[in-house]
mmCIF file of C-alpha atoms in Angstrom:
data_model
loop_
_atom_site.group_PDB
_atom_site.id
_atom_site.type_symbol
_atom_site.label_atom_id
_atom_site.label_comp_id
_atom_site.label_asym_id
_atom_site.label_seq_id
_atom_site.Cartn_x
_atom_site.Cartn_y
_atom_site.Cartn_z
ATOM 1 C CA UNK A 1077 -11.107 -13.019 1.547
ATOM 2 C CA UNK A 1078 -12.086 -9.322 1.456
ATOM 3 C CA UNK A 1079 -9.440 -7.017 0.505
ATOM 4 C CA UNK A 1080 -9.715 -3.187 0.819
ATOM 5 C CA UNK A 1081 -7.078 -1.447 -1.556
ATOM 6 C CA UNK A 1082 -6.532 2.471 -0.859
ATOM 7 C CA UNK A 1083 -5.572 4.381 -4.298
ATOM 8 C CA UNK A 1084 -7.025 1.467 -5.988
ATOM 9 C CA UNK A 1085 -7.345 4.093 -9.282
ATOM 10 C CA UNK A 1086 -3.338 5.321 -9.010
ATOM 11 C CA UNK A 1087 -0.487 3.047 -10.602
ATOM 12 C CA UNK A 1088 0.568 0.723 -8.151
ATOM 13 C CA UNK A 1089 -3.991 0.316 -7.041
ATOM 14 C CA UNK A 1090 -4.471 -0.434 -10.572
ATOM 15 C CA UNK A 1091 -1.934 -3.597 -10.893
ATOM 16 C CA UNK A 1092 -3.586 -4.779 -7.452
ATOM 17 C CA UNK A 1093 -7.094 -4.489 -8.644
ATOM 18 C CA UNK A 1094 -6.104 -6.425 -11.789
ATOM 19 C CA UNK A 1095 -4.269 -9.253 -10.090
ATOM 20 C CA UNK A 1096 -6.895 -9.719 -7.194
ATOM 21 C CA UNK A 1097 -9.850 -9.965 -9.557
ATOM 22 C CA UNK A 1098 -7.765 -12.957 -11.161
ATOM 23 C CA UNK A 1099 -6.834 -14.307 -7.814
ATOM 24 C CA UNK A 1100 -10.052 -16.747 -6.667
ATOM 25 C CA UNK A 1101 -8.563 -16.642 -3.200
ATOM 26 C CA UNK A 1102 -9.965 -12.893 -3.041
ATOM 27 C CA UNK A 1103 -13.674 -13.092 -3.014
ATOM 28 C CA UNK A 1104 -14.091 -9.005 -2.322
ATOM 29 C CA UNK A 1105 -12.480 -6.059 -3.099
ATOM 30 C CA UNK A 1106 -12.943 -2.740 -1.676
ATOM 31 C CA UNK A 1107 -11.162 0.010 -3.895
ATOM 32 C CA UNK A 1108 -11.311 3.395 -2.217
ATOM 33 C CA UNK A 1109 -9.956 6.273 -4.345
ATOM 34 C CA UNK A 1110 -10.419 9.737 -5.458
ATOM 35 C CA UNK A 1111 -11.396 8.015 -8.937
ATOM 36 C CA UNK A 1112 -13.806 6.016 -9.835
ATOM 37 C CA UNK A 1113 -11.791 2.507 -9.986
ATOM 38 C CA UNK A 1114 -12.391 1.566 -13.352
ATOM 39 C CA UNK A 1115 -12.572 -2.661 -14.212
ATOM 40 C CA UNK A 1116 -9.079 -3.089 -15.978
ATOM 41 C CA UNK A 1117 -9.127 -5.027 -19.888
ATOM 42 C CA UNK A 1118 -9.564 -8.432 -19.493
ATOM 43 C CA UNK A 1119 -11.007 -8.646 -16.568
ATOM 44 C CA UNK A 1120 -14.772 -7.667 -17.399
ATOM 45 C CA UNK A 1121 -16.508 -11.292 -16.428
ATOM 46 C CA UNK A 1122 -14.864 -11.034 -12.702
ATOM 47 C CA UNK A 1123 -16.113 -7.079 -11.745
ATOM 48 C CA UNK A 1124 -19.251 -8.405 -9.551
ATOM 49 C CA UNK A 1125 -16.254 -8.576 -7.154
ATOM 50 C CA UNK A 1126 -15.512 -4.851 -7.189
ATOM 51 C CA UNK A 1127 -17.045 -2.411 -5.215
ATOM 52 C CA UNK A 1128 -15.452 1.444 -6.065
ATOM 53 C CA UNK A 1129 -16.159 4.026 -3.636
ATOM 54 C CA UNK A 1130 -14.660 7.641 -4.144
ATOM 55 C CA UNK A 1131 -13.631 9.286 -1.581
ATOM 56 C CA UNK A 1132 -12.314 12.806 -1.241
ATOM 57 C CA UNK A 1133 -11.110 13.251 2.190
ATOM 58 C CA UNK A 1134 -9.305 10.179 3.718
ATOM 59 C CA UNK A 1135 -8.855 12.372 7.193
ATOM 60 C CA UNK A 1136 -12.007 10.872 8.406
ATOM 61 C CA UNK A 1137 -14.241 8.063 7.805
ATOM 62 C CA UNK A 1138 -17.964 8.588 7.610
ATOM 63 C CA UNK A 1139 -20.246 5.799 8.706
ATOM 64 C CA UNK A 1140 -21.252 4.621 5.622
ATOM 65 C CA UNK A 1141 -17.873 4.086 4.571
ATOM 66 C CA UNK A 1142 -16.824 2.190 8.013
ATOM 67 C CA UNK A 1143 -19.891 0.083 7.240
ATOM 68 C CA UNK A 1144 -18.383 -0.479 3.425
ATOM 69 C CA UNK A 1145 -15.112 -1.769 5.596
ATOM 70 C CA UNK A 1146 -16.134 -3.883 7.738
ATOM 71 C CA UNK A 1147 -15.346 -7.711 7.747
ATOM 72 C CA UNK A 1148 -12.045 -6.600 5.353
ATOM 73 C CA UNK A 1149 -9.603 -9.350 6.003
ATOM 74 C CA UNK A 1150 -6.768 -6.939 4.593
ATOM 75 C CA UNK A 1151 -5.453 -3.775 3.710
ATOM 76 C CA UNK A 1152 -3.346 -2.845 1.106
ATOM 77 C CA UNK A 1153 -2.343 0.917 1.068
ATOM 78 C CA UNK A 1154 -0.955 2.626 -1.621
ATOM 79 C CA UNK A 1155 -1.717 6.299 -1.238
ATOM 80 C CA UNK A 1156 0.702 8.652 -0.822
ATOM 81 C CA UNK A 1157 2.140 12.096 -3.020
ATOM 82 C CA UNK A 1158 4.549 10.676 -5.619
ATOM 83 C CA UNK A 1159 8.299 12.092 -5.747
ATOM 84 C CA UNK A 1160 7.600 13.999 -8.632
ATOM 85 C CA UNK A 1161 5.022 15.790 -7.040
ATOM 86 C CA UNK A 1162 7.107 17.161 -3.704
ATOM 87 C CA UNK A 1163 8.112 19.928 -5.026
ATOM 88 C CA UNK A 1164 4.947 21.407 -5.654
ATOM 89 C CA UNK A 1165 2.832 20.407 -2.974
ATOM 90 C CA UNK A 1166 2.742 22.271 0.697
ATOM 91 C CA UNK A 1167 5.031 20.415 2.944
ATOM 92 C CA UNK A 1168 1.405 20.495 5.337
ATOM 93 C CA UNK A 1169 -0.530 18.334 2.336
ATOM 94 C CA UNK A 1170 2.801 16.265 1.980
ATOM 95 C CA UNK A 1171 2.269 15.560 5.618
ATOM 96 C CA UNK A 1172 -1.527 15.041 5.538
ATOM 97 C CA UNK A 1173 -1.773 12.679 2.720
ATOM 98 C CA UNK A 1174 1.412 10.752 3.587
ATOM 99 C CA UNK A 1175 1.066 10.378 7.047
ATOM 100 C CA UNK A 1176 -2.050 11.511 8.579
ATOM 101 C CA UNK A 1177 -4.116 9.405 5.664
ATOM 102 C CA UNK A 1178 -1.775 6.387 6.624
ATOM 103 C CA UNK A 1179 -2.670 5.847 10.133
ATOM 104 C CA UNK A 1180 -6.155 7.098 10.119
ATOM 105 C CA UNK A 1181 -6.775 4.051 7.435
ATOM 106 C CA UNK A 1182 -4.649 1.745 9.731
ATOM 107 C CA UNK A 1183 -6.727 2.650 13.029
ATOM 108 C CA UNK A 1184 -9.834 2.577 11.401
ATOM 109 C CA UNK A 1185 -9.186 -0.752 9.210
ATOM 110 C CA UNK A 1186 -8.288 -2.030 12.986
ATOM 111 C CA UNK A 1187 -11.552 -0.980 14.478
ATOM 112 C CA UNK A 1188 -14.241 -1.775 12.146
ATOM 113 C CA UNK A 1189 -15.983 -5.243 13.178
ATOM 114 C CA UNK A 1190 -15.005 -8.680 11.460
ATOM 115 C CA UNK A 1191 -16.852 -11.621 12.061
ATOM 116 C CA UNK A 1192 -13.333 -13.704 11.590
ATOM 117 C CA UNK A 1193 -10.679 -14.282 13.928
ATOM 118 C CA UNK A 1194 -7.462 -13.176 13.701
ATOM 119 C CA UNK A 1195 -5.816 -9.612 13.031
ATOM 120 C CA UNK A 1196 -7.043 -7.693 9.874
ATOM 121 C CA UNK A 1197 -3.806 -7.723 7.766
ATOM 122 C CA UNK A 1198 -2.228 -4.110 6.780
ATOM 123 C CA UNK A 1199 0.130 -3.319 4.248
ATOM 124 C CA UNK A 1200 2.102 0.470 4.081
ATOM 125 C CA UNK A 1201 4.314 0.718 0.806
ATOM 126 C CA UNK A 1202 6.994 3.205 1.901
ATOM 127 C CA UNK A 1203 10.102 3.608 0.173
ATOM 128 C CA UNK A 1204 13.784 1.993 -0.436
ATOM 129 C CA UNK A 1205 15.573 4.618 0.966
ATOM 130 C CA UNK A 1206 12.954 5.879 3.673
ATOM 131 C CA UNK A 1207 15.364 5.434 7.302
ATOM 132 C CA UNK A 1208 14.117 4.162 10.058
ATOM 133 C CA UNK A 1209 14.707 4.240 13.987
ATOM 134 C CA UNK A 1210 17.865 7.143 13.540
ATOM 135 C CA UNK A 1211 19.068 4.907 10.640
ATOM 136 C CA UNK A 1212 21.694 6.699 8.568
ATOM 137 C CA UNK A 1213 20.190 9.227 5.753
ATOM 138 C CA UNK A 1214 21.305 7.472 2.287
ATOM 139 C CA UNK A 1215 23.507 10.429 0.015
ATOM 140 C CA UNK A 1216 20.359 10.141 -2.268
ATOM 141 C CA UNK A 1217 18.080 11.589 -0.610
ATOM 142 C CA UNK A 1218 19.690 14.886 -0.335
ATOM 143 C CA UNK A 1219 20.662 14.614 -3.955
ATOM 144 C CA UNK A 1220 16.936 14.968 -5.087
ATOM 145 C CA UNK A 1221 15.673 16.960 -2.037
ATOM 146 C CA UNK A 1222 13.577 14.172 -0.672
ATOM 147 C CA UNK A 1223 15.397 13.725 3.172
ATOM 148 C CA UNK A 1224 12.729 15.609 4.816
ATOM 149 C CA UNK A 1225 9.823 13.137 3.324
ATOM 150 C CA UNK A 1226 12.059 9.980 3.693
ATOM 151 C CA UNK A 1227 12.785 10.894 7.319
ATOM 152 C CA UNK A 1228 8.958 11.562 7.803
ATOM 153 C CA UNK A 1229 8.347 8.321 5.930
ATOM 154 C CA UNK A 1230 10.699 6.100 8.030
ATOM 155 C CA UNK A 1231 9.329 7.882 11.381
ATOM 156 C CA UNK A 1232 5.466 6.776 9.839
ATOM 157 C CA UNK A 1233 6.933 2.801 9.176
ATOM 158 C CA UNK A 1234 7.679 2.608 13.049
ATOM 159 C CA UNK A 1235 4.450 4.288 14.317
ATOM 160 C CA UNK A 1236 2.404 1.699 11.810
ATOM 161 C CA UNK A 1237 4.245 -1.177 13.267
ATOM 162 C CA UNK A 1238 4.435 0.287 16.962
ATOM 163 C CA UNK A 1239 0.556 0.912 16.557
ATOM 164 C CA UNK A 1240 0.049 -2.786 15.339
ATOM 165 C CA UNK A 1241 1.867 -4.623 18.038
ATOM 166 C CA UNK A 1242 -0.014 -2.019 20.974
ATOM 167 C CA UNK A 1243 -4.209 -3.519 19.148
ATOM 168 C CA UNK A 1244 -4.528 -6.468 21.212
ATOM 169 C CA UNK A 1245 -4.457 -8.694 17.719
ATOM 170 C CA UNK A 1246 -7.127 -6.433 16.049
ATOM 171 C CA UNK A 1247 -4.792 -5.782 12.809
ATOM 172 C CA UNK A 1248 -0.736 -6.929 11.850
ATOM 173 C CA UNK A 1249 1.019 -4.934 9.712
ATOM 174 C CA UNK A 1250 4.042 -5.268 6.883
ATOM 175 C CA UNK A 1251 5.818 -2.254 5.871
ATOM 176 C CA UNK A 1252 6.666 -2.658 1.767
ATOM 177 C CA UNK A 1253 9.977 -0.546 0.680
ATOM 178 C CA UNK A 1254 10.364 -0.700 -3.156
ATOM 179 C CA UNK A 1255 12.847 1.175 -5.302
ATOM 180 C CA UNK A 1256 11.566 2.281 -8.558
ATOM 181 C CA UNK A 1257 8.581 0.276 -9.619
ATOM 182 C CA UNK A 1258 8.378 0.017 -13.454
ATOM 183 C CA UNK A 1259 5.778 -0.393 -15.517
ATOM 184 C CA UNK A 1260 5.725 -2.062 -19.302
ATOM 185 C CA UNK A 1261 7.226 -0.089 -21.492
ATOM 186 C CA UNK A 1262 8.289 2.798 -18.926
ATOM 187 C CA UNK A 1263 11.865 4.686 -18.927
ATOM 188 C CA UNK A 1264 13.129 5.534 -15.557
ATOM 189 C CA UNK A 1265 15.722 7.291 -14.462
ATOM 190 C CA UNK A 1266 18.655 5.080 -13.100
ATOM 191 C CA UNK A 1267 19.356 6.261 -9.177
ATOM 192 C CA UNK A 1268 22.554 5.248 -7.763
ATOM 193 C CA UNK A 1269 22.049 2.414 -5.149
ATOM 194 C CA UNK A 1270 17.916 2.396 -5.977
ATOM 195 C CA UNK A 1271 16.784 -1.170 -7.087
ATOM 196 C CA UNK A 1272 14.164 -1.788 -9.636
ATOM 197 C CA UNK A 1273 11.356 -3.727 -9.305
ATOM 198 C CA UNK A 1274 8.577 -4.435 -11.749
ATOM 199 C CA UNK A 1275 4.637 -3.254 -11.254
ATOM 200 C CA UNK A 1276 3.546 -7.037 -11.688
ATOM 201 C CA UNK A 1277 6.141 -8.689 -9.100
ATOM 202 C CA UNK A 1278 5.560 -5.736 -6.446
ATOM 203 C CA UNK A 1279 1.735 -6.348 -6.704
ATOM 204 C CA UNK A 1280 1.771 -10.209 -7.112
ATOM 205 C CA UNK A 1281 4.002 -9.926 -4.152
ATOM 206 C CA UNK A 1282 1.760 -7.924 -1.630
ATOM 207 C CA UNK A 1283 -1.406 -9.956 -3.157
ATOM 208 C CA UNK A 1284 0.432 -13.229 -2.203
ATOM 209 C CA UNK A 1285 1.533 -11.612 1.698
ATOM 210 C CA UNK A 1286 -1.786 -10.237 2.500
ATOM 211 C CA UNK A 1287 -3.665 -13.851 1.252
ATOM 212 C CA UNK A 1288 -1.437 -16.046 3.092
ATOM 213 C CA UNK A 1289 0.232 -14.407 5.439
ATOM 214 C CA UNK A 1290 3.269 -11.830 5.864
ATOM 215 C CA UNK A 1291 6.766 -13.406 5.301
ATOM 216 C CA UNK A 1292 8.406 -10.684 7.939
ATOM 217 C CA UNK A 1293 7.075 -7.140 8.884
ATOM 218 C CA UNK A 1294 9.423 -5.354 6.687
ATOM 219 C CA UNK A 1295 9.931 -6.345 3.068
ATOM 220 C CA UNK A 1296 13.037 -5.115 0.816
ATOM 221 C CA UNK A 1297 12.880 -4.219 -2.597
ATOM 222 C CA UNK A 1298 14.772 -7.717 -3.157
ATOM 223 C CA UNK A 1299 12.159 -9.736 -0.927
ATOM 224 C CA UNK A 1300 9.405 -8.582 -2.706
ATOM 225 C CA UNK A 1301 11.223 -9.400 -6.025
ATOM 226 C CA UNK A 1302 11.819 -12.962 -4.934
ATOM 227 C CA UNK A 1303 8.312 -13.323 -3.551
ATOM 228 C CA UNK A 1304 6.696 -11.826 -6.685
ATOM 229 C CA UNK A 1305 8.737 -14.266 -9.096
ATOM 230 C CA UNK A 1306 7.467 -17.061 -7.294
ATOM 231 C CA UNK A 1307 3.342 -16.189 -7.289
ATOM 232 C CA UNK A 1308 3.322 -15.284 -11.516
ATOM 233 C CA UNK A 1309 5.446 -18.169 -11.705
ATOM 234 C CA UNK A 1310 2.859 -20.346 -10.363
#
């Protein structure tokens, strides 16, 4: 299969683009970042299956990147601006790169021609505590300033999976929510009520949905635990 990863250079990319070059099931990968995707250690004799392609400006899609796209059987999207970095960055960039970046990647993934059948698979990783459809706001969120982004994040998981069900079959979609993902040797601050889940189980997990298929359209921290255990234990 031909998988596209978006942010394949950040942490969460990285993980992906080392598992799928292991994974003989993916015969293509697509990493699209700001970066140069770099070939992680070890995995030097399988890179004739990466193509990198920086991009600076995910707003729009020039041809010759939609060409670069097409026949992708999946999508696994993992750009977004990281927690630590709200604070900082203009609620109008938090916005662009979040949301705007989100669906113009889903509608485009969704349009570009595939000579297979079937929906082009799509996969958003959004957050634990990100509410959906008027869901409560969780304490936390207003503990660490992050209820305006959640609220915007929970509002983006229904328009990917409104969008989806509206293509006529052209592309399916999974919405990932994740506490804190940790990576070896990390230290992470413990949030009341946030479950952990580690960088290899969250991207063995998303590998294994978009290969054979999404479990449900939504995926808790927990599910994606379970599901992860399962494909490094095989």
């Amino acid at each position: 299969m031909k998988l596209v990863i978006g942010g394949s250079s950040g942490f969460v990319g990285t993980e992906l683009v080392r598992q799928a070059l292991q994974n003989p099931e993916i015969t293509s990968i697509v990493g699209i970042s700001r970066r140069q995707t770099v070939v992680p250690v070890g995995s030097e004799d399988k890179s004739a299956k990466l193509k990198s392609i920086v991009c600076d400006d995910f707003s729009s899609y020039p041809d010759n990147l939609k060409k670069e796209l097409e026949d992708a059987d999946a999508c696994i999207w993992t750009i977004a601006v990281t927690p630590s970095k709200m604070k900082t960055t203009p609620w109008e960039e938090v916005v662009k790169v979040c949301r705007e970046y989100t669906i113009t990647a889903l509608k485009t993934i969704a349009s570009v021609p595939r000579k297979q059948g079937g929906p082009a698979r799509f996969v958003y990783i959004s957050g634990h505590f990100a509410p959906r459809n008027g869901a409560p706001i969780p304490k936390q969120l207003a503990e660490f300033g992050l209820v305006q982004v959640a609220s915007m994040r929970g509002q983006l998981e229904a328009q990917i999976l409104e969008y989806s069900d509206q293509s006529n079959g052209a592309v399916v979609s999974c919405i990932a929510k994740p506490g804190m993902i940790k990576g070896p040797g990390m230290e992470v601050r413990v949030v009341p009520g946030l479950p952990e889940i580690q960088l290899h189980e969250i991207a063995a997990c998303l590998l294994d949905q978009v290969v054979r298929g999404f479990e449900k359209d939504t995926l808790s921290n927990d599910d994606m635990v379970r599901i992860g255990q399962l494909h490094v234990a095989k």
